[in-house]
Each structure stands twice: as C-alpha cells, then as structure tokens.
Short mmCIF file of C-alpha atoms in Angstrom, two decimals:
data_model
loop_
_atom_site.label_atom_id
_atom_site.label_comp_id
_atom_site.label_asym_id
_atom_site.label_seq_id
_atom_site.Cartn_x
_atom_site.Cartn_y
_atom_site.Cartn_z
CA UNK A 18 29.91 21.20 24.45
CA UNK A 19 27.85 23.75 23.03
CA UNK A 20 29.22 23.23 19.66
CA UNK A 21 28.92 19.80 19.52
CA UNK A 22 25.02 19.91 20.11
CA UNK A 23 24.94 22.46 17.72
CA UNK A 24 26.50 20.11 15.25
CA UNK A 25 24.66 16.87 16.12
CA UNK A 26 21.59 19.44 15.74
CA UNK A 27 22.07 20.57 12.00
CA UNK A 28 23.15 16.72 11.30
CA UNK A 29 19.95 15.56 12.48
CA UNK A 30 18.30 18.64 10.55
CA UNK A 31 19.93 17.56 6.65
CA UNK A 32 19.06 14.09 7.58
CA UNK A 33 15.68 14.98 7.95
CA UNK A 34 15.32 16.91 4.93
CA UNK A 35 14.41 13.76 2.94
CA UNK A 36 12.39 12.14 5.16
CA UNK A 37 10.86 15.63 5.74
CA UNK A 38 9.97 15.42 1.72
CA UNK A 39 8.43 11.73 2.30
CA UNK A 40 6.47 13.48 4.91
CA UNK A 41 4.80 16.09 3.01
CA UNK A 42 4.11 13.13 -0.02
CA UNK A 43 2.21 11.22 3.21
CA UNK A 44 -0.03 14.08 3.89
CA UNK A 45 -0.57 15.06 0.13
CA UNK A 46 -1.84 11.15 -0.40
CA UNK A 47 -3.84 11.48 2.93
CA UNK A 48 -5.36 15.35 2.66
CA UNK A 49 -5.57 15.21 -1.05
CA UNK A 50 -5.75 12.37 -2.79
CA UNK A 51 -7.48 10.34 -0.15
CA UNK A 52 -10.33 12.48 0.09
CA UNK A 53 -11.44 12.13 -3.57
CA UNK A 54 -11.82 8.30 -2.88
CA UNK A 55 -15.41 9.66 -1.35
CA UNK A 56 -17.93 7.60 -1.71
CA UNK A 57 -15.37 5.01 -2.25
CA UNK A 58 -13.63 3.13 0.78
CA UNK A 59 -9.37 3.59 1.14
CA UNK A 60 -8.56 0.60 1.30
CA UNK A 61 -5.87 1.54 3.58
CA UNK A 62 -2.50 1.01 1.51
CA UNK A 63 0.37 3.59 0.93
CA UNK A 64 1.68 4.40 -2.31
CA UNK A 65 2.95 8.00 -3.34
CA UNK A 66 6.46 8.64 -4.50
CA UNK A 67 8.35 11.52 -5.23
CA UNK A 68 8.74 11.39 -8.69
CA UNK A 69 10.30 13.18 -11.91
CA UNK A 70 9.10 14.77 -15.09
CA UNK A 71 9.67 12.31 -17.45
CA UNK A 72 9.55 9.54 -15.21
CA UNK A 73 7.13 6.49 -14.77
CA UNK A 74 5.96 4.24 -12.64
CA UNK A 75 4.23 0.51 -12.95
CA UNK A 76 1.40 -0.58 -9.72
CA UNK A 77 1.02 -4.24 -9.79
CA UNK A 78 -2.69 -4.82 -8.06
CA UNK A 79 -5.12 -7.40 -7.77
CA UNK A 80 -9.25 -6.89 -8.45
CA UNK A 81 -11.66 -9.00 -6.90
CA UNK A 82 -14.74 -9.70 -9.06
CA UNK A 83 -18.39 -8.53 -7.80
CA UNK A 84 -16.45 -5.19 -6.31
CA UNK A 85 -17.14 -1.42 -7.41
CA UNK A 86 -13.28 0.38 -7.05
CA UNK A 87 -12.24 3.86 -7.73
CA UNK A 88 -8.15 4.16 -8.94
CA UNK A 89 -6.95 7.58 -8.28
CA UNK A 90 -3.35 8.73 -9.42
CA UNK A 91 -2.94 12.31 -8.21
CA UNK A 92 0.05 14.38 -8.92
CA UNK A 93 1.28 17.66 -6.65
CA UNK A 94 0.79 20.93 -8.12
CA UNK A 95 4.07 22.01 -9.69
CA UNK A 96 3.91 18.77 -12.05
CA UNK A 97 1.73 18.90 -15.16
CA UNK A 98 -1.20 16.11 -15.75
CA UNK A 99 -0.39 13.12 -14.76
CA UNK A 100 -0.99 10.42 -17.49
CA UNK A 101 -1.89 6.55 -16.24
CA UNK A 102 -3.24 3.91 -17.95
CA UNK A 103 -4.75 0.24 -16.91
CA UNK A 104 -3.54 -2.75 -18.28
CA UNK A 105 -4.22 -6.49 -17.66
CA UNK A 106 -2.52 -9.10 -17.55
CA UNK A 107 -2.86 -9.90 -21.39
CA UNK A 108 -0.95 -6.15 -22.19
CA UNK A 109 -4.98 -5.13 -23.17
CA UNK A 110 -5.14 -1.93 -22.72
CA UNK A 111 -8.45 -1.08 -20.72
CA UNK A 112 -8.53 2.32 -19.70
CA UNK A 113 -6.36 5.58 -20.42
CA UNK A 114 -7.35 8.93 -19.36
CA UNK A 115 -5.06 10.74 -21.66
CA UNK A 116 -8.33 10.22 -23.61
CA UNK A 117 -10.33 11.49 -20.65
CA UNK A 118 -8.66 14.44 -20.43
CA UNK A 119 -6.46 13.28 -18.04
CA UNK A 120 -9.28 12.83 -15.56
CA UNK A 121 -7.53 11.47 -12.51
CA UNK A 122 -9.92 8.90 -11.33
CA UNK A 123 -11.39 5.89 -12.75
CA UNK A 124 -14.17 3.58 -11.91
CA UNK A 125 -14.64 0.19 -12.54
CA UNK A 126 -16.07 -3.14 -11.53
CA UNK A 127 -14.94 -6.80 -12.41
CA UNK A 128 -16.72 -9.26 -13.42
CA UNK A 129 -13.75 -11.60 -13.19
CA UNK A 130 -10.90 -11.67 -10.36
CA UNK A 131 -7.59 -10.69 -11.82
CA UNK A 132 -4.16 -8.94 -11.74
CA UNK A 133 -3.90 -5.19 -13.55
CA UNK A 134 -1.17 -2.68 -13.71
CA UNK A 135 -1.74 0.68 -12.91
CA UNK A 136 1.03 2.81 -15.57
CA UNK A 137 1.47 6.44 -14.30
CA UNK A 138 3.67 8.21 -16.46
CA UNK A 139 4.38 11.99 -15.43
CA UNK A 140 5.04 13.80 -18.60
CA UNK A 141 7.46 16.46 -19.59
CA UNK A 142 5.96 20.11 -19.31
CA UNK A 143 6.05 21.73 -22.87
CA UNK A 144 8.95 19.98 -24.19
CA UNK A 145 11.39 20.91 -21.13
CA UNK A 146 13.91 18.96 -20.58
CA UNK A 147 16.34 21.22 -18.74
CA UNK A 148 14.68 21.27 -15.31
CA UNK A 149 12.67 18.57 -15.02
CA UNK A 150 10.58 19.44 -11.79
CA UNK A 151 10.03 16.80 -9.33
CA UNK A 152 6.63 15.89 -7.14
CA UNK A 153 4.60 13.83 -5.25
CA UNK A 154 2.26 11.42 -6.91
CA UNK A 155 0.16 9.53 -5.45
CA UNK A 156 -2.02 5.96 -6.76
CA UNK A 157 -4.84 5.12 -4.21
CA UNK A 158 -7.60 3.09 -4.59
CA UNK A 159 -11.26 2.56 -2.89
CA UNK A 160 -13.62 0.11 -3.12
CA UNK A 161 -17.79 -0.11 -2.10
CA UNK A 162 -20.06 -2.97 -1.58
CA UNK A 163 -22.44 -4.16 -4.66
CA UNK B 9 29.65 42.05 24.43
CA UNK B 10 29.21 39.18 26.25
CA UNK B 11 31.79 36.88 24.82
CA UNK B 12 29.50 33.92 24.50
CA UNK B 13 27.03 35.41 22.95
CA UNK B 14 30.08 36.40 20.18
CA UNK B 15 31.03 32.58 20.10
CA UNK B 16 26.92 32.05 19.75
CA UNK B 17 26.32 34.37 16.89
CA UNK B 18 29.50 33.06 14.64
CA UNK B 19 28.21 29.19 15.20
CA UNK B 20 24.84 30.59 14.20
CA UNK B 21 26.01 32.15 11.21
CA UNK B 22 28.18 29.18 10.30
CA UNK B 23 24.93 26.80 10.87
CA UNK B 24 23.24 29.34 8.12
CA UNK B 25 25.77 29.14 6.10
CA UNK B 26 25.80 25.41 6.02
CA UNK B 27 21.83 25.12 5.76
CA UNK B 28 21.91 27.26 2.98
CA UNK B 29 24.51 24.95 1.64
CA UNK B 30 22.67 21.73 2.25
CA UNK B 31 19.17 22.61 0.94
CA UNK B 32 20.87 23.81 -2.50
CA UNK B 33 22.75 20.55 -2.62
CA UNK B 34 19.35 18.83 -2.54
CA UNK B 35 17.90 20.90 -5.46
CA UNK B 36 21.43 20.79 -7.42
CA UNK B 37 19.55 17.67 -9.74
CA UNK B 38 17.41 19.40 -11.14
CA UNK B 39 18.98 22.94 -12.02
CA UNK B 40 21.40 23.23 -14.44
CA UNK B 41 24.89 25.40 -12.99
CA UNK B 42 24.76 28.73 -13.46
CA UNK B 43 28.01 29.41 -12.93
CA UNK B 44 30.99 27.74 -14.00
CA UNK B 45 33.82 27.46 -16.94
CA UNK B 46 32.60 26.16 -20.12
CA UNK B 47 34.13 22.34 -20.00
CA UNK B 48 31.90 22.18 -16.84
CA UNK B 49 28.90 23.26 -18.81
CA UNK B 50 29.53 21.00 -21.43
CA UNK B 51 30.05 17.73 -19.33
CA UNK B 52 26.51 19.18 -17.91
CA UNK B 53 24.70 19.11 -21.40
CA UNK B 54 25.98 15.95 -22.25
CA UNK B 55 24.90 15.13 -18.41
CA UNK B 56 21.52 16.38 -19.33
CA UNK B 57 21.10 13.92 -22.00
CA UNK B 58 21.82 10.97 -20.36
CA UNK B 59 19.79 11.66 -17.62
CA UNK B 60 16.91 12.51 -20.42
CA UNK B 61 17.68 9.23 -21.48
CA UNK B 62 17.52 7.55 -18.00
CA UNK B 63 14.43 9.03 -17.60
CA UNK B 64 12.67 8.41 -20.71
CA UNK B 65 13.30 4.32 -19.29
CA UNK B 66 13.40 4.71 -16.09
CA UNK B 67 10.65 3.07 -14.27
CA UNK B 68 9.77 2.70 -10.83
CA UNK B 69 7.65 -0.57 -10.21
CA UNK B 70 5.11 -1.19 -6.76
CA UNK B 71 3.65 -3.93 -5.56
CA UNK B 72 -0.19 -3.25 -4.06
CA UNK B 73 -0.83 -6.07 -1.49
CA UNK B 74 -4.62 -6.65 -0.20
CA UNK B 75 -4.92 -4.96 2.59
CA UNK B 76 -6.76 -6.26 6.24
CA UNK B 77 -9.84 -4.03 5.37
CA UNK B 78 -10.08 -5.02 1.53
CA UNK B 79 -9.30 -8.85 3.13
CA UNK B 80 -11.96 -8.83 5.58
CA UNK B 81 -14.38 -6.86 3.12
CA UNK B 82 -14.01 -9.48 0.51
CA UNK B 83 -15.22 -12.22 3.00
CA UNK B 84 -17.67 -10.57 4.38
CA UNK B 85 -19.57 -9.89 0.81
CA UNK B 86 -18.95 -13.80 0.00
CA UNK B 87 -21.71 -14.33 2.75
CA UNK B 88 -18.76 -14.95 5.31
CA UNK B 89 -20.19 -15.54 8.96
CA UNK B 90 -19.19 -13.64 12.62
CA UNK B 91 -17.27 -16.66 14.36
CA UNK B 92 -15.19 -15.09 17.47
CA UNK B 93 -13.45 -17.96 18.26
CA UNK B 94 -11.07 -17.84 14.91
CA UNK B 95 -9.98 -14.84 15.99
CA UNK B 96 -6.36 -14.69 17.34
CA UNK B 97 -7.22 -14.08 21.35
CA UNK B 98 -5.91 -11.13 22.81
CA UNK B 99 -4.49 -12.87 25.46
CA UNK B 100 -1.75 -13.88 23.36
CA UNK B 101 -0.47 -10.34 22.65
CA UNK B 102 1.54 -10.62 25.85
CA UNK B 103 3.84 -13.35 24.33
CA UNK B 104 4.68 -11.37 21.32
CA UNK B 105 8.35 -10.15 22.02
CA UNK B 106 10.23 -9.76 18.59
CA UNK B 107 9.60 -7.74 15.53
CA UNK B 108 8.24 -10.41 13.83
CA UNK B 109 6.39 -11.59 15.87
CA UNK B 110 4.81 -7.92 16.37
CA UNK B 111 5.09 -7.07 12.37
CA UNK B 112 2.91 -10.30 11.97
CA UNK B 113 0.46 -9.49 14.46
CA UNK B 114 -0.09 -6.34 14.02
CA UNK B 115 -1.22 -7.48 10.18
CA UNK B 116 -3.29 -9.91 12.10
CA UNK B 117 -5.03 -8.20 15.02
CA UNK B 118 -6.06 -5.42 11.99
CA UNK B 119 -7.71 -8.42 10.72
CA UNK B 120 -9.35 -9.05 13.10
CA UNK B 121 -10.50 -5.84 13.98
CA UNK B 122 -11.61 -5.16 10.26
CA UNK B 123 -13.65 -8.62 10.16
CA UNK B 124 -15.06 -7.37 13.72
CA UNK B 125 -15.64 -4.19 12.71
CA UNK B 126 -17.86 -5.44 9.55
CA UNK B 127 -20.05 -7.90 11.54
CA UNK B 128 -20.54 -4.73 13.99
CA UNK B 129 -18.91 -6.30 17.08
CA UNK B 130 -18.48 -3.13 18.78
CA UNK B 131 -16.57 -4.98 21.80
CA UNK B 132 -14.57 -7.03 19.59
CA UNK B 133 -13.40 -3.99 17.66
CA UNK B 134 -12.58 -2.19 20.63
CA UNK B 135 -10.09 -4.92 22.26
CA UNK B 136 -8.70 -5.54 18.76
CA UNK B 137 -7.59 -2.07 17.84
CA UNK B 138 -6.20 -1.93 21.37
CA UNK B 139 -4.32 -5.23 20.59
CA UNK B 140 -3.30 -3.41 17.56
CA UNK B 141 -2.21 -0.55 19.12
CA UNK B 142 -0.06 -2.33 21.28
CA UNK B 143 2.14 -3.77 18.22
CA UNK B 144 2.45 -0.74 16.62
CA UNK B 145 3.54 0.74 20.23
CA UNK B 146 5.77 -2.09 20.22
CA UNK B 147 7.37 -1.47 16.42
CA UNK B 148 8.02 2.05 17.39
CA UNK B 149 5.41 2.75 14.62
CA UNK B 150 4.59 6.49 16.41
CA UNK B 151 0.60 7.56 16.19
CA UNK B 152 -0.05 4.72 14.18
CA UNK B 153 -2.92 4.18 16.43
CA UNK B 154 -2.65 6.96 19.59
CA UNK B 155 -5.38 7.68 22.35
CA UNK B 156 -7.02 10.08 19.97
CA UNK B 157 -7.93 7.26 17.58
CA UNK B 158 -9.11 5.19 20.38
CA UNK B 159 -11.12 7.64 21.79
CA UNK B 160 -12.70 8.37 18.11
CA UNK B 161 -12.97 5.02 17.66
CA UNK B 162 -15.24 4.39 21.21
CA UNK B 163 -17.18 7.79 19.97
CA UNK B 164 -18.62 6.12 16.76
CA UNK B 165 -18.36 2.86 17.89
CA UNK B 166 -22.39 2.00 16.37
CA UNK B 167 -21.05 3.78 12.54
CA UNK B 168 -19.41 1.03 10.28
CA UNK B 169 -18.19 3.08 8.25
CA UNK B 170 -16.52 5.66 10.58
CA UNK B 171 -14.84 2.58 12.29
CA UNK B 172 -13.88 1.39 8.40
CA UNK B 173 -12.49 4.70 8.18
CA UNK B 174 -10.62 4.88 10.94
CA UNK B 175 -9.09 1.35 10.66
CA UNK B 176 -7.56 2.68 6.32
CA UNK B 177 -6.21 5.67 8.51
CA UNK B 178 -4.41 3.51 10.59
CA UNK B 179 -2.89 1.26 7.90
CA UNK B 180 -2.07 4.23 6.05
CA UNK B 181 0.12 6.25 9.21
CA UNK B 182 1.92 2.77 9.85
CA UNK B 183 2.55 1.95 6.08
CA UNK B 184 3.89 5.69 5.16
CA UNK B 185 5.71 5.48 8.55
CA UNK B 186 8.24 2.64 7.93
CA UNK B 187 8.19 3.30 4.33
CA UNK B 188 9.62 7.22 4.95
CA UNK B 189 12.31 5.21 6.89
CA UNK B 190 13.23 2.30 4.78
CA UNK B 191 11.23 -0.21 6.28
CA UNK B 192 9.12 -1.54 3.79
CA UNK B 193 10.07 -4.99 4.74
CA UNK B 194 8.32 -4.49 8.32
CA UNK B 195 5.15 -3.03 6.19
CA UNK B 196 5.19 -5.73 3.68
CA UNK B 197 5.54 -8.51 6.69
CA UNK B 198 2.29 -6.74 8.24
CA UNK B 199 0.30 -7.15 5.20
CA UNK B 200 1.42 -11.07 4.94
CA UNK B 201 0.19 -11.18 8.48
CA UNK B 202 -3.09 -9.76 7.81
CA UNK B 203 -3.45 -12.28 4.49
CA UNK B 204 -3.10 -15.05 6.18
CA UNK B 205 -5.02 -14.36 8.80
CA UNK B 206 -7.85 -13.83 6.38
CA UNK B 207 -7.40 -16.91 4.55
CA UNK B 208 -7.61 -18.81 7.72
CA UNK B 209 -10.68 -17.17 8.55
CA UNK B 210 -11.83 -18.20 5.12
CA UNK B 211 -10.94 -21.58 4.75
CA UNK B 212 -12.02 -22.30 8.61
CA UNK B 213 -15.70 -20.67 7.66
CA UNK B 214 -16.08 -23.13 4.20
CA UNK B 215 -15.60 -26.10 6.92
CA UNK B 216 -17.41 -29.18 5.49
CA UNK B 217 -19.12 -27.30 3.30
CA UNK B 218 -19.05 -28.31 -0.92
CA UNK B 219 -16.39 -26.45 -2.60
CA UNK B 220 -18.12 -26.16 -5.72
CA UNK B 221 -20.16 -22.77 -6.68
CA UNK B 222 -18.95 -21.61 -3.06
CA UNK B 223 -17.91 -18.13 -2.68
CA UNK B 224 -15.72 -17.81 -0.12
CA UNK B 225 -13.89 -20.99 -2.15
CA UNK B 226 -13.49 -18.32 -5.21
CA UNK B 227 -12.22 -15.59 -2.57
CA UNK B 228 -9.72 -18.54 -1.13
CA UNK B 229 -8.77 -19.18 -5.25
CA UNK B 230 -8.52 -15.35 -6.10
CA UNK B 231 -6.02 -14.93 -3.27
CA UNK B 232 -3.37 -17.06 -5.70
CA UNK B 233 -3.44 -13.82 -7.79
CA UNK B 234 -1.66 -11.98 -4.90
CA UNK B 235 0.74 -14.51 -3.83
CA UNK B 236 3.59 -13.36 -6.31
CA UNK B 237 3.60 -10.36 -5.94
CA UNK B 238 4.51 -11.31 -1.95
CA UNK B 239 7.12 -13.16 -3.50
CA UNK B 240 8.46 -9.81 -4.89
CA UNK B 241 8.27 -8.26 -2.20
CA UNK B 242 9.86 -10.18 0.20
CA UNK B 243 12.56 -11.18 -2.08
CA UNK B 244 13.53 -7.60 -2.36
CA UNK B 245 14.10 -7.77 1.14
CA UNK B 246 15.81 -11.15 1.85
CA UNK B 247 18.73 -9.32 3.55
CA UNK B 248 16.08 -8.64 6.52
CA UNK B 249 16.22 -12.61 7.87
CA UNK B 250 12.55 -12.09 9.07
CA UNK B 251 11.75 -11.05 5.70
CA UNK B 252 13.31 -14.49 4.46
CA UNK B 253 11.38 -16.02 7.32
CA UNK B 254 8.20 -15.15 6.13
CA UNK B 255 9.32 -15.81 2.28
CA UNK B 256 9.89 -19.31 3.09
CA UNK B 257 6.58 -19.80 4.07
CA UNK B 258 4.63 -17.85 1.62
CA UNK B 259 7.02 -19.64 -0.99
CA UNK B 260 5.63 -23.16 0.82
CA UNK B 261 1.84 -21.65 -0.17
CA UNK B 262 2.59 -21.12 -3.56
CA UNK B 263 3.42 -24.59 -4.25
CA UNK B 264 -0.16 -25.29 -3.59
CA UNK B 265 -1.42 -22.53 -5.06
CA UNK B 266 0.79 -23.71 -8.10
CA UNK B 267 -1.67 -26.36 -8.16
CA UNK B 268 -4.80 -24.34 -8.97
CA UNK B 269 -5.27 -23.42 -12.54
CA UNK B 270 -7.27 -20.00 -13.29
CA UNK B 271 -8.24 -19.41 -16.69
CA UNK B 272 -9.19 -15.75 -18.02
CA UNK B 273 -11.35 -14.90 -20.76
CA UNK B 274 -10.29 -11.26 -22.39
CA UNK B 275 -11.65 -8.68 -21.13
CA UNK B 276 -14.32 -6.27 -22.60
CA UNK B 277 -14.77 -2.75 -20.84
CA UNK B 278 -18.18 -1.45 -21.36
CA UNK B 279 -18.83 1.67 -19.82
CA UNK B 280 -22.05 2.71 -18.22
CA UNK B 281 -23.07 6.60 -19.22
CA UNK B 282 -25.24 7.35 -16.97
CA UNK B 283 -22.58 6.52 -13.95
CA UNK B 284 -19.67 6.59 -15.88
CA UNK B 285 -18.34 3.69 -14.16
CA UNK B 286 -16.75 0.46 -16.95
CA UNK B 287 -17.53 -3.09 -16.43
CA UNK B 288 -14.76 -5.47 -17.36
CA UNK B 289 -16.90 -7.87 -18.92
CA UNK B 290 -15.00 -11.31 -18.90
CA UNK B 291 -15.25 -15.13 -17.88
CA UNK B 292 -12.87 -17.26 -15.63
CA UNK B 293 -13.00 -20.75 -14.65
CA UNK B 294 -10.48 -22.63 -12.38
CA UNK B 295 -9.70 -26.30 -11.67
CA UNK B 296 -9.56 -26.66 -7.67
CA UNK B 297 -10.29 -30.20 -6.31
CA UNK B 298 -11.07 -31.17 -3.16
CA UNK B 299 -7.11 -32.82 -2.44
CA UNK B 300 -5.83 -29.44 -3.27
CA UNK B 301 -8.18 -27.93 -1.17
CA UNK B 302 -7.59 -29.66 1.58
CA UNK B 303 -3.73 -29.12 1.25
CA UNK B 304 -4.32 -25.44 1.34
CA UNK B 305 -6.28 -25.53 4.24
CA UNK B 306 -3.47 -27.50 6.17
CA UNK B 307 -0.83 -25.35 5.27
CA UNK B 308 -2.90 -22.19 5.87
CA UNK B 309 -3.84 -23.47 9.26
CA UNK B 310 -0.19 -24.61 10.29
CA UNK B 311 1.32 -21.38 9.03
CA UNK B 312 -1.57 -19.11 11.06
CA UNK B 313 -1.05 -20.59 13.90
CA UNK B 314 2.65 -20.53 14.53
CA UNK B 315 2.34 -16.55 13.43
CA UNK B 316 -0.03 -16.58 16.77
CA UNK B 317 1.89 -18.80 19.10
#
C-alpha cells in the first residue's frame, strides 16, 4: 500500500514537472513583464512560451485606431536579447528594435484600425549552436485612453 | 532497526534515484552526451544539425484575441452609453450547467463587469465579478477569481483603475490556467464569449441612430479584423465539439462580415521625440450599408442571446 502511494506520488511529481515550467513562464509574464506595461493598461491576455535559442515566434493582433498601446516582448534571464519586429499586414516593416538596441518595449498609436504581427525571434548566443538554452518569453501588450 | 523504516529508506532512495533520472531526461535536449561510443556521438552531431536546421524555420505562431477589458474599453472611448438592461442578468447564471455554457459566460459576465466597471457602476461590478466567479468556480479554473480578489475588489470599489486592474489579473490567472493544461480551446471559447457580448452591446447602443461618421459603427466594422483569427483558433480545436459549436457560429458572422469592405492606406510611422511614442500615420475607408448593417445586428443579437439562454 505504501508503495503504491509512493509511486502514484513521484508519477504525479514528473507529470508536473512541465506544467511546473508553464507555471514559472505565468509568473515571469505576470511579476515581470506585466509590470513594465505601467502606465499602460494589460489588457488582460496570456501569451509567454517557453522557447529556444534560435527559435521564433509570429503574434497575430489587432490595433484599434485613436488608442495609445505599449508591446512588450520580454525574455527570461538565461536567454540573450530578444529581437521582435512589427509588421502589417502589407509585410511593411514598421518597427524593429534590433535598431533600438533591442529595447523591449514599443509604443505606438494608430491612426487607422488594422491587423499587425508581432515577430519575436530569440537569437543564438555568440554563435552557439551546441546547447541552445531554452526560456520563457513573454509578448504583452497595454493600452491608455487618448 | 525497525524493519519498516529499512523498507522506507530503500523506496526513498529508489524515488531519488528515479527523480534524478527524470529531471535529466527533461534537460537531455539541450545537452549534448557526454558519455558514449563514438557512432553515438556522431548520429548526435548530425542530430545537432538538423535540429539547427529545425530551428532556424521553426516558428511558433499565436493568435491575440480582444480581450473583455480592451472590448469594453474600445466602446466606452467611442462615446458608448451605461445601459444596464443589455447586460446578461445575473439571474441567469443559475441555468448555466455545461462547459460551454460556463466557458461562454464567463467571457460574457467579464464583459459585463469591464463595461460596468468603466461607467463606474460600483454595484454592477460587484454582482458581475461574483457572476464571474461563479463560472470560473464552475470550470474548475482555481483562483481565477478567489475571496481575496473579491474582497480587493469591494476595497477599491470608487478606483477605476484598480478595478481595471484587477479584472486583466483575472483574465490573465484563467487564460495561463487552461493554457498550462491544454485547454486553450476553453480560453479561446471565453474570449468569443466576451466578443460577442461586446458587439451586442455595440450594435444595441447605435439603435436608430445614422450609421454614417458613427463611432461605435467603426468599432462594430474594426471587429471584422479579429474574426479570422477566431476562425484559427477554433479550427485548431475542432476535435473539442464545443469548440466546433462556437466555430459554426462565428463562421455564420463572417459571412456578413465578408460583406464589409475595409480599405488601408500604407502606413507611415512617424515617431514623436519628445515621448518617443510612433504614430502610424495612414487612411482607411470601408463600404458598410445600412442592409449589411442590419444583417449584422440580427445575427449578433440571435447568436448573444442563445449564449445567455
């Protein structure tokens, strides 16, 4: 008996492990990244992923005209800058903070509604390829009345 | 020794030894073996470089859906009036049995309590995030909204923007929560809920009024710019039949939404120094007519109101 609930126990304990590292992205996006919305408003959506050096990701958003927003794309600590990039929905690129030096905010105001994409790319430390290391980044965005 | 303890300490050493096992078979990916014959560290290089090559086009893609707050925030700027009685009434919470009809609801009742929230209804808000609470309670969505939020909630009840706050907060605990366990479909379900609840808020307020140079008309058009990526959404979870509930019916929108033409002019950023913040300058027009218009308010209203019933 004793056994078993010692084995349902570390089942329950490796299944958590991922979730566990979901967890941990959660309260990076809320503790971290959230707070340097400030002024801005959160506008209360959830996006952070665990992802890889090397890797990239694409955020499909709309913008409504008339509307200060802040986009921030924040990356955990063991990954190097994280690169992003705003593009509408003619492929114009309108904003790219590896010219910014990789500042990890941006603000902006429409003057027209419209779709963008958010482009996040998480580069490659110094060339290495061997052991990519893997983090949480996070896109969030706030917004503040005219 | 006490023999159980004996039995005790081996199973504890053996549930070490398998820990230790398990959390080094989660960071196997990305460390190269140490150890090992050379064939084995060959097939790794060549491993190496076609997972470089995986990840040089690999590509992770995310939908961003508006959200209650950003819904209700929207309508509010467009000069949007407080009108209790579109509200879904709380009554009606008691009827809501399945997960869809909680997932929807929930989106719904945060709404509500966002749109009540802006217009500073501080009795409105308070029965709305308890309606809330009580389909989050009902998803299983744990601390989405718990007594402490409530009771923060009643503190500041007369600060907007606390109340704001605590409303994102709440969206963001029930969004991370299902998507940690692989229930974005329930999430993205919510945030369908809470959009159409908004456009039926909006189209109800334009009433009789002229559509032309009407604001909360352009908020009702700009919503068409969302509606696909719904599509994507949803589609990527058909398997869940509420998910290909609710797909059907935001598929039925976009046929009228199909109807409205928006044109975009490019876009020119021009970026202020003193704030630092960019303008996308640029020009849009659309072709809405009153037939369409009416159409979409139909369909909204239909739709809405068997989410509610």
């Amino acid at each position: 008996m004793r056994k078993g609930i010692l084995l349902v126990s570390l089942v329950a304990l490796l299944v958590s492990l991922p979730t566990s590292a979901n967890a941990q992205c959660k309260q990076f996006a809320k503790k971290i990244c959230k707070v340097g919305l400030t002024p801005y408003q959160h506008d209360g959506n959830y996006h952070a992923a665990l992802l890889i050096e090397g890797e990239e990701a694409e955020l499909y958003k709309t913008f409504y005209s008339d509307t200060d927003y802040r986009i921030g794309v924040c990356g955990a600590g063991n990954l190097s800058d994280i690169e992003f990039k705003i593009v509408d929905s003619n492929g114009k690129v309108l904003y790219n903070n590896r010219y910014e030096d990789f500042e990890w905010k941006w603000d902006f105001r429409l003057e027209s509604s419209q779709q963008l994409k958010i482009v996040v790319k998480v580069p490659v430390a110094d060339g290495n390829i061997e052991e990519p290391a893997e983090g949480c980044v996070a896109i969030m965005f706030g917004f503040k009345d005219d | 020794m006490n023999k159980n303890l004996l039995d005790s300490g081996k199973v504890l050493m053996l549930l070490t030894l398998f820990l230790a096992a398990g959390v080094s078979g989660c960071n196997s990916g990305t460390k190269k073996a140490s150890d090992g014959n050379a064939e084995e560290e060959e097939f790794m290089a060549v491993m190496d470089d076609e997972t470089q090559q995986k990840l040089q086009t690999a590509k992770r893609i995310f939908y961003s859906l508006p959200s209650p707050i950003e819904t209700a925030k929207i309508l509010h700027s467009a000069g949007a009036t407080y009108d209790e009685s579109l509200l879904n009434p709380i009554q009606n919470q008691s009827g809501y049995i399945t997960n869809l009809d909680m997932a929807l609801n929930l989106g719904i009742y945060t709404t509500d309590l966002s749109y009540a929230s802006l217009f500073d209804q501080s009795q409105a808000t308070l029965s709305y995030i308890e309606a809330a609470k009580n389909m989050a309670d009902g998803l299983n969505i744990l601390d989405a909204i718990n007594e402490e939020t409530i009771q923060r909630l009643e503190d500041n009840i007369n600060n907007r923007e606390i109340i704001i706050d605590i409303i994102s907060e709440t969206l963001l605990n029930s969004s991370s929560y299902l998507k940690e366990r692989g229930l974005e479909s329930t999430a993205t379900i919510i945030l369908v809920g809470g959009w159409v609840e908004g456009l039926y808020i909006a189209t109800q307020q334009v009433g009789n009024d002229p559509i032309e140079n009407n604001k909360i008309v352009e908020r009702i058009i700009d919503q068409k710019l969302s509606v696909d990526f719904m599509i994507k959404l949803l589609k990527e979870a058909e398997d869940d039949p509420d998910a290909g509930k609710v797909l059907a019916d935001v598929q039925n929108l976009k046929t009228t939404f199909d109807k409205i033409e928006i044109t975009l002019g490019e876009n020119t950023p021009v970026v202020d120094p003193e704030t630092n913040v960019t303008t996308l300058k640029s020009s849009s027009s659309h072709n809405l007519t009153k037939p369409v218009f009416d159409e979409l308010v139909n369909k909204i209203t239909d739709l809405r109101n068997s989410y509610i019933s």
